[in-house]
Coordinates of C-alpha atoms in Angstrom, one line a residue:
Chain A
M822 CA -25.2 7.6 -12.3
E823 CA -24.6 9.9 -15.1
T824 CA -21.5 9.6 -17.5
V825 CA -18.6 11.7 -17.2
E826 CA -19.7 13.1 -20.8
Q827 CA -23.4 13.8 -19.4
I828 CA -21.9 15.6 -16.3
R829 CA -19.6 17.7 -18.6
D830 CA -22.6 18.9 -20.9
R831 CA -24.7 19.7 -17.8
L832 CA -21.5 21.8 -16.4
L833 CA -21.0 23.5 -19.7
A834 CA -24.6 24.3 -19.9
R835 CA -24.6 25.6 -16.1
F836 CA -21.2 27.6 -16.5
P837 CA -20.9 28.7 -20.1
A838 CA -17.5 30.5 -19.3
A839 CA -15.7 27.3 -17.8
A840 CA -13.6 25.1 -19.6
V841 CA -14.5 21.5 -18.8
A842 CA -13.0 18.6 -20.8
V843 CA -13.2 15.0 -20.6
V844 CA -9.8 13.2 -19.9
T845 CA -10.3 9.5 -21.1
N846 CA -8.5 6.9 -19.2
P847 CA -7.1 4.2 -21.8
G848 CA -6.9 1.5 -19.0
A849 CA -9.1 -1.3 -18.7
A850 CA -10.8 0.4 -15.5
A851 CA -11.8 3.2 -18.0
E852 CA -12.2 5.9 -15.2
H853 CA -12.5 8.9 -17.3
A854 CA -12.0 12.3 -15.4
L855 CA -13.3 15.8 -15.6
L856 CA -10.5 18.4 -16.3
L857 CA -11.6 21.6 -14.8
D858 CA -9.8 25.1 -15.3
A859 CA -8.5 26.5 -12.0
T860 CA -10.7 29.8 -12.0
H861 CA -14.0 27.9 -11.9
A862 CA -12.9 24.8 -10.1
R863 CA -14.4 26.0 -6.7
E864 CA -18.0 26.9 -7.8
I865 CA -17.9 23.8 -10.0
A866 CA -17.0 21.5 -7.3
E867 CA -19.8 23.2 -4.9
F868 CA -22.1 22.4 -7.8
L869 CA -21.1 18.8 -7.9
R870 CA -21.4 18.8 -4.0
D871 CA -25.1 20.2 -4.1
D872 CA -26.4 19.1 -7.2
P873 CA -29.6 16.8 -6.4
V874 CA -28.9 14.5 -9.0
L875 CA -25.3 13.9 -8.2
R876 CA -24.7 15.0 -4.5
L877 CA -21.2 14.0 -4.4
D878 CA -20.5 14.8 -0.8
Y879 CA -17.6 12.7 0.0
C880 CA -14.3 13.1 -1.4
S881 CA -12.1 10.0 -0.8
N882 CA -8.7 10.7 -2.1
V883 CA -6.7 13.6 -3.6
T884 CA -3.5 12.8 -5.3
G885 CA -0.8 14.6 -7.0
I886 CA 0.8 13.8 -10.3
D887 CA 3.9 15.3 -11.9
W888 CA 3.7 15.6 -15.7
P889 CA 7.2 16.5 -16.7
E890 CA 7.9 18.3 -20.2
K891 CA 7.8 15.5 -22.9
E892 CA 8.4 15.5 -26.6
I893 CA 5.5 14.3 -28.7
T894 CA 6.2 13.0 -32.3
D895 CA 3.2 13.3 -34.5
T896 CA 3.5 11.3 -37.9
V897 CA 1.6 12.5 -41.0
K898 CA 1.1 10.2 -43.7
T899 CA 0.5 11.7 -46.9
T900 CA 0.0 9.8 -50.3
V901 CA 2.2 11.2 -53.3
A902 CA 1.2 10.2 -56.5
D903 CA 4.2 9.1 -58.7
P904 CA 4.5 11.4 -61.8
A905 CA 5.8 8.5 -63.9
G906 CA 2.3 6.7 -63.6
G907 CA 3.5 4.2 -61.1
P908 CA 1.6 3.2 -57.6
A909 CA 1.4 6.3 -55.2
K910 CA 4.0 6.5 -52.6
V911 CA 3.1 7.2 -49.0
V912 CA 5.3 9.7 -47.6
E913 CA 5.6 10.0 -43.7
T914 CA 6.4 13.5 -42.1
K915 CA 7.4 13.5 -38.5
T916 CA 7.1 16.6 -36.4
V917 CA 8.3 16.7 -33.0
R918 CA 6.5 19.3 -30.4
V919 CA 7.4 19.7 -27.0
E920 CA 4.3 19.5 -24.4
P921 CA 5.1 21.6 -21.7
G922 CA 4.9 20.2 -18.1
Y923 CA 2.4 20.5 -15.5
F924 CA 1.3 19.5 -12.0
E925 CA -2.1 17.7 -11.7
A926 CA -4.2 17.4 -8.6
V927 CA -6.8 14.4 -8.8
Y928 CA -9.9 14.3 -6.6
F929 CA -12.0 11.1 -6.5
L930 CA -15.3 12.0 -5.5
Y931 CA -18.1 9.8 -4.0
S932 CA -21.7 10.2 -2.9
M933 CA -22.8 8.8 0.4
A934 CA -26.4 9.8 -0.1
K935 CA -26.9 8.5 -3.7
K936 CA -24.3 5.7 -3.2
H937 CA -22.5 6.3 -6.4
G938 CA -19.1 7.2 -7.6
P939 CA -16.4 7.9 -8.2
V940 CA -16.3 11.0 -10.4
I941 CA -12.8 11.9 -11.0
V942 CA -11.9 15.7 -11.3
R943 CA -8.5 16.8 -12.2
L944 CA -7.1 20.4 -11.7
R945 CA -3.7 21.3 -13.7
T946 CA -1.3 24.0 -12.9
A947 CA 0.2 26.5 -15.7
N948 CA 3.6 24.8 -15.4
R949 CA 5.9 23.2 -13.2
T950 CA 8.0 26.0 -12.0
D951 CA 6.5 29.3 -11.1
A952 CA 2.7 29.1 -11.6
V953 CA 2.0 25.9 -9.3
T954 CA -1.0 27.6 -7.7
L955 CA -4.4 25.9 -7.5
P956 CA -7.7 26.5 -5.9
S957 CA -8.0 24.6 -2.6
L958 CA -11.3 22.5 -2.3
T959 CA -10.9 22.1 1.1
P960 CA -13.8 24.3 1.9
V961 CA -15.9 22.1 -0.1
W962 CA -15.1 18.9 1.3
R963 CA -13.4 18.8 4.6
S964 CA -11.6 15.6 3.8
C965 CA -9.2 17.2 1.4
D966 CA -7.3 19.1 4.0
F967 CA -4.6 16.6 4.9
Q968 CA -4.2 15.2 1.4
E969 CA -3.8 18.8 -0.1
R970 CA -1.0 19.4 2.6
E971 CA 0.4 16.2 1.5
I972 CA 0.6 17.4 -2.2
F973 CA 1.9 20.6 -1.0
D974 CA 4.6 19.0 0.7
L975 CA 5.8 16.4 -1.9
F976 CA 4.7 18.1 -5.3
G977 CA 4.9 21.7 -4.3
I978 CA 1.7 22.7 -5.6
V979 CA 0.2 25.8 -3.6
F980 CA -3.4 25.6 -2.8
T981 CA -4.9 29.0 -2.4
G982 CA -7.8 29.1 0.0
H983 CA -6.6 26.0 2.0
P984 CA -7.1 27.1 5.8
D985 CA -3.7 25.4 6.7
L986 CA -1.1 24.8 4.4
R987 CA 2.0 23.6 5.9
R988 CA 4.2 20.6 5.2
L989 CA 2.5 17.3 6.4
L990 CA 5.0 14.6 6.1
L991 CA 8.4 16.4 6.2
W992 CA 9.5 19.1 8.5
D993 CA 9.1 22.7 7.7
E994 CA 12.8 23.4 7.4
F995 CA 13.0 20.8 4.4
V996 CA 14.1 22.1 1.0
D997 CA 12.5 20.7 -2.1
H998 CA 9.6 18.5 -2.9
P999 CA 10.8 14.9 -3.2
M1000 CA 8.1 13.5 -5.2
R1001 CA 8.8 15.6 -8.4
K1002 CA 10.2 13.7 -11.0
D1003 CA 13.5 15.8 -11.5
Y1004 CA 14.2 15.6 -7.4
V1005 CA 17.6 14.8 -7.0
E1006 CA 18.5 13.2 -3.7
P1007 CA 21.0 15.1 -1.5
D1008 CA 24.5 13.6 -1.5
D1009 CA 25.1 13.6 2.2
Y1010 CA 25.2 9.8 2.5
E1011 CA 27.6 8.4 4.8
W1012 CA 29.1 4.9 3.7
E1013 CA 27.1 2.3 4.8
P1014 CA 27.4 -1.7 4.0
T1015 CA 24.7 -1.3 1.7
A1016 CA 26.1 1.6 0.0
H1017 CA 27.5 0.7 -3.6
G1018 CA 27.9 2.0 -7.1
D1019 CA 26.6 5.5 -7.8
V1020 CA 25.5 5.9 -4.4
L1021 CA 29.0 4.9 -2.8
A1022 CA 30.8 7.4 -5.6
R1023 CA 28.5 10.3 -4.6
A1024 CA 29.0 9.8 -0.9
Q1025 CA 32.8 9.5 -1.4
A1026 CA 32.8 12.8 -3.4
H1027 CA 30.6 14.6 -0.8
Q1028 CA 32.9 13.5 1.9
A1029 CA 35.9 14.5 0.3
A1030 CA 34.4 18.1 -0.3
V1031 CA 33.2 18.0 3.5
A1032 CA 36.6 17.0 4.7
A1033 CA 38.3 19.7 2.3
A1034 CA 35.9 22.3 3.7
A1035 CA 36.5 21.3 7.3
A1036 CA 40.3 21.5 6.5
A1037 CA 39.9 25.0 5.0
A1038 CA 38.1 26.4 7.9
P1039 CA 38.2 24.0 10.8
S1040 CA 36.2 26.3 13.3
A1041 CA 33.1 26.6 11.1
A1042 CA 33.0 22.8 10.2
M1043 CA 29.7 21.3 11.6
P1044 CA 30.2 17.3 12.7
V1045 CA 27.8 16.5 9.9
V1046 CA 29.8 14.2 8.6
N1047 CA 32.8 12.7 10.4
P1048 CA 35.9 13.3 8.1
T1049 CA 38.0 10.4 9.9
P1050 CA 35.6 7.7 10.6
S1051 CA 37.1 5.4 12.9
A1052 CA 37.2 1.6 11.9
S1053 CA 34.9 -0.1 14.1
Chain B
M553 CA 32.6 -18.5 49.2
T554 CA 32.4 -19.9 45.8
D555 CA 29.4 -20.2 43.5
A556 CA 29.5 -24.0 43.8
E557 CA 29.4 -23.6 47.7
R558 CA 26.3 -21.4 47.4
E559 CA 24.5 -23.5 44.9
E560 CA 25.4 -26.2 47.7
L561 CA 23.8 -24.1 50.3
R562 CA 20.9 -23.3 48.0
R563 CA 20.0 -26.8 47.6
H564 CA 19.7 -27.3 51.5
G565 CA 17.4 -24.5 51.6
I566 CA 19.7 -21.7 52.6
L567 CA 19.8 -18.8 50.4
L568 CA 22.8 -16.4 50.6
T569 CA 23.1 -13.6 48.2
S570 CA 24.6 -10.3 47.8
L571 CA 22.8 -7.1 47.7
E572 CA 24.1 -6.5 44.1
E573 CA 22.5 -9.5 43.1
L574 CA 19.1 -8.8 44.9
Y575 CA 19.0 -5.3 43.7
N576 CA 19.7 -6.4 40.0
W577 CA 17.1 -9.1 40.5
G578 CA 14.4 -7.0 41.4
R579 CA 15.3 -4.4 38.8
S580 CA 15.6 -6.8 36.1
N581 CA 12.2 -8.6 36.7
S582 CA 10.2 -5.2 37.1
I583 CA 10.9 -3.4 33.8
W584 CA 8.3 -0.7 32.7
P585 CA 8.6 -0.1 29.1
I586 CA 7.5 3.3 27.9
Q587 CA 4.3 2.9 25.8
F588 CA 5.7 4.1 22.5
G589 CA 5.6 2.7 19.1
L590 CA 6.3 3.9 15.9
A591 CA 5.1 1.5 12.8
C592 CA 4.4 -2.2 12.1
C593 CA 6.8 -3.3 14.8
A594 CA 4.8 -1.7 17.3
I595 CA 1.6 -4.0 16.4
E596 CA 3.9 -7.0 17.3
M597 CA 5.1 -5.2 20.4
I598 CA 1.3 -4.9 21.2
A599 CA 0.8 -8.5 20.4
A600 CA 3.8 -9.5 22.9
A601 CA 1.4 -7.8 25.4
T602 CA -1.6 -9.9 24.9
A603 CA -2.6 -13.1 26.6
R604 CA -1.2 -15.2 23.6
F605 CA 2.4 -14.1 24.4
D606 CA 2.0 -12.3 27.8
I607 CA 5.0 -10.2 28.4
A608 CA 3.7 -10.0 31.8
R609 CA 5.5 -13.3 32.6
F610 CA 8.6 -11.2 32.8
G611 CA 7.5 -8.4 34.6
A612 CA 7.5 -6.1 31.8
E613 CA 3.7 -5.6 31.3
I614 CA 3.3 -2.2 32.7
F615 CA 3.6 -0.1 29.5
R616 CA 3.8 3.3 31.1
P617 CA 2.1 6.3 29.1
S618 CA 4.9 8.8 30.7
P619 CA 8.6 8.6 30.0
R620 CA 8.9 9.9 33.7
Q621 CA 7.8 6.4 35.0
A622 CA 9.5 4.3 32.3
D623 CA 12.9 2.7 32.3
L624 CA 12.9 0.8 29.1
M625 CA 12.4 2.4 25.6
I626 CA 11.7 -0.2 23.0
V627 CA 12.2 1.8 19.6
S628 CA 9.6 -0.2 17.8
G629 CA 9.4 0.6 14.0
T630 CA 10.9 3.2 11.4
V631 CA 12.2 6.2 12.8
T632 CA 11.9 9.1 10.5
K633 CA 14.1 12.1 10.5
K634 CA 11.1 14.3 11.4
M635 CA 10.2 11.9 14.4
A636 CA 13.9 11.5 15.6
P637 CA 14.4 14.6 17.8
L638 CA 11.1 13.7 19.7
V639 CA 12.5 10.2 20.3
V640 CA 15.6 11.8 21.7
R641 CA 13.6 14.1 23.8
L642 CA 11.6 11.2 25.3
W643 CA 14.7 9.4 26.0
N644 CA 16.2 12.4 27.7
Q645 CA 12.9 12.7 29.9
M646 CA 13.2 9.1 31.4
P647 CA 15.2 8.6 34.7
E648 CA 18.0 6.5 34.9
P649 CA 18.7 3.6 35.1
K650 CA 17.1 3.3 31.6
Y651 CA 17.6 0.9 28.4
C652 CA 17.2 0.8 25.0
I653 CA 15.9 -2.0 22.7
A654 CA 16.0 -1.2 18.9
M655 CA 13.3 -3.4 17.6
G656 CA 13.4 -4.3 13.9
A657 CA 15.3 -3.4 10.8
C658 CA 14.0 -0.1 10.6
A659 CA 15.1 0.7 14.2
I660 CA 18.4 -0.8 13.8
S661 CA 19.5 0.4 10.1
G662 CA 16.5 2.1 8.6
G663 CA 15.7 -1.2 7.0
P664 CA 14.2 -1.3 3.7
F665 CA 14.1 2.8 3.8
K666 CA 17.8 2.9 4.3
Q667 CA 18.6 5.0 1.3
G668 CA 15.5 7.1 1.7
Y669 CA 15.7 10.8 2.3
S670 CA 13.3 10.9 5.1
V671 CA 14.2 7.9 7.5
L672 CA 16.8 7.7 10.0
K673 CA 19.6 5.2 9.3
G674 CA 19.4 3.6 12.6
I675 CA 18.3 5.0 16.1
D676 CA 21.9 4.0 17.4
R677 CA 23.1 7.2 15.9
F678 CA 21.3 9.2 18.7
L679 CA 20.9 6.7 21.4
P680 CA 22.8 4.0 23.3
V681 CA 21.0 0.7 22.2
D682 CA 21.6 -2.2 24.7
I683 CA 19.7 -4.8 22.7
Y684 CA 19.3 -5.1 18.9
I685 CA 16.2 -7.5 17.9
P686 CA 16.5 -8.1 14.1
G687 CA 13.5 -9.0 11.9
C688 CA 11.1 -7.1 9.7
P689 CA 9.1 -7.3 12.1
P690 CA 10.2 -9.3 14.6
R691 CA 7.8 -11.9 15.9
P692 CA 6.7 -11.5 19.7
E693 CA 8.8 -14.3 20.7
A694 CA 12.0 -12.3 19.5
L695 CA 10.8 -9.2 21.5
L696 CA 10.6 -11.5 24.3
N697 CA 14.0 -13.0 23.8
G698 CA 15.5 -9.6 23.5
L699 CA 13.7 -8.8 26.7
I700 CA 15.3 -11.6 28.3
K701 CA 18.7 -10.6 27.1
L702 CA 18.4 -7.5 28.4
Q703 CA 17.6 -9.2 31.9
E704 CA 20.6 -11.1 31.8
K705 CA 22.3 -7.7 31.0
I706 CA 20.7 -6.0 33.9
K707 CA 21.6 -9.0 36.3
G708 CA 25.3 -8.7 35.4
E709 CA 25.5 -5.1 35.9
K710 CA 28.0 -4.0 38.8
L711 CA 27.2 -1.4 41.3
T712 CA 30.6 -0.5 42.6
G713 CA 34.1 -0.5 41.0
P714 CA 35.5 0.7 37.8
N715 CA 33.1 -1.3 35.6
A716 CA 29.9 0.1 37.5
A717 CA 26.8 0.5 35.6
R718 CA 25.9 4.0 34.1
H719 CA 23.2 5.0 36.4
V720 CA 25.4 4.6 39.6
R721 CA 28.2 6.6 38.1
A722 CA 28.2 10.3 39.0
D723 CA 30.5 11.1 36.0
V724 CA 28.5 9.9 33.1
N725 CA 25.8 12.3 31.7
N726 CA 23.4 10.2 29.6
E727 CA 21.4 13.0 28.3
H728 CA 22.0 13.3 24.6
P729 CA 21.6 16.5 22.5
I730 CA 18.6 16.9 20.3
P731 CA 19.3 17.5 16.8
E732 CA 17.8 20.0 14.7
Y733 CA 15.8 20.0 11.5
G734 CA 18.2 20.8 8.5
A735 CA 17.5 21.5 4.9
H736 CA 17.9 17.8 4.0
D737 CA 18.9 15.9 7.3
L738 CA 19.1 16.3 10.9
V739 CA 22.0 18.7 12.1
P740 CA 23.9 17.2 13.3
S741 CA 23.1 14.0 11.3
K742 CA 24.2 11.6 14.3
N743 CA 25.8 11.8 17.8
T744 CA 29.4 11.4 17.2
A745 CA 29.9 10.4 20.7
L746 CA 27.8 7.4 20.3
W747 CA 28.3 6.4 16.6
S748 CA 30.6 6.9 13.9
P749 CA 30.4 5.4 10.4
P750 CA 32.4 2.3 9.7
A751 CA 35.5 2.8 7.5
P752 CA 35.0 3.0 3.9
P753 CA 36.5 0.0 2.0
T754 CA 40.2 0.6 1.1
A755 CA 40.3 -1.5 -1.9

């Protein structure tokens, strides 16, 4: 099978307007990926599926990744000559830059016809808040259907062109996306024999708030948390 | 007549019994569980039905695909909050007399997922559980042991008097409210008529 670099070069020749980059994997498996831009992802995906050399006709897995905003410290070493004529000094200048966060959808492609793979394709959203839209590849590979729904459910990436984009694992009324790294679990834990430390403190604060609300408006209080639990 | 006299008669081949005993004996040896599994415990439940363990020895081999024909619900596996209203609905559709076995750590308490956002912390928040079977998952022998304990419970049920069983009493309604899906949890998160949390430590 062609290497990722060869595929990238062919894609760039075929789609001159597209931005295709290779994301290297420093791990032992060295599964390098193709990073596609969202505008050309659909046509590149169709090309990867239909190209007679590649024939990537099977998408085995789609997964989401949350990359939160992170600080990167760049260190630049410069050699400064000593004016007194001594040995040159090495000065390190550190600059801190903030890389904005984004979500990533990773597609693992195999070829059943050619018996090769995987070719890994990544798509990135513009940011983690308001521009979280990616093109759906379900029209290209049907097996992406449930997995893109799962990513929508847990990460909140909106796949345009998906035939049936609904929550998959959680219920429709659920608020928030629990696999995001900044997800904060709700406080409505009851006290349990296993609750301890921070969980117990949060639960007690929540129960006190609910009890106060119930005392303020007894008619509107829902029996979500029993304010006076009986000892069993 | 005392139990000892009855045993004496039984040794001589004379079987004297009460209608209650006969009725409970018949019910306890013809339990029809609902064919219903949620997670890994369901695999152990299936194993209990195979020839090696053979739940048929206890008259409970007819796993019914319809709740209308079942009288035992084995809640075998992790009950997610998304699944819990459907479990309660199935329970409501089962006719009395009916019994509930919570099989495995997840069904009892949420198990390893207890502090998760998506898993119900025990089915006894919504259903009246008769038998708890600990384990993760319990082996088929443990399920059979739970079944035997349930049979003992059925055999001890009273049909008359103030301690009569639930299914012969007209004043007990065993249809439980089905919770709604909320923003983070089920609303309400428990059936307060059945379950209330233990008191927090006072220390």
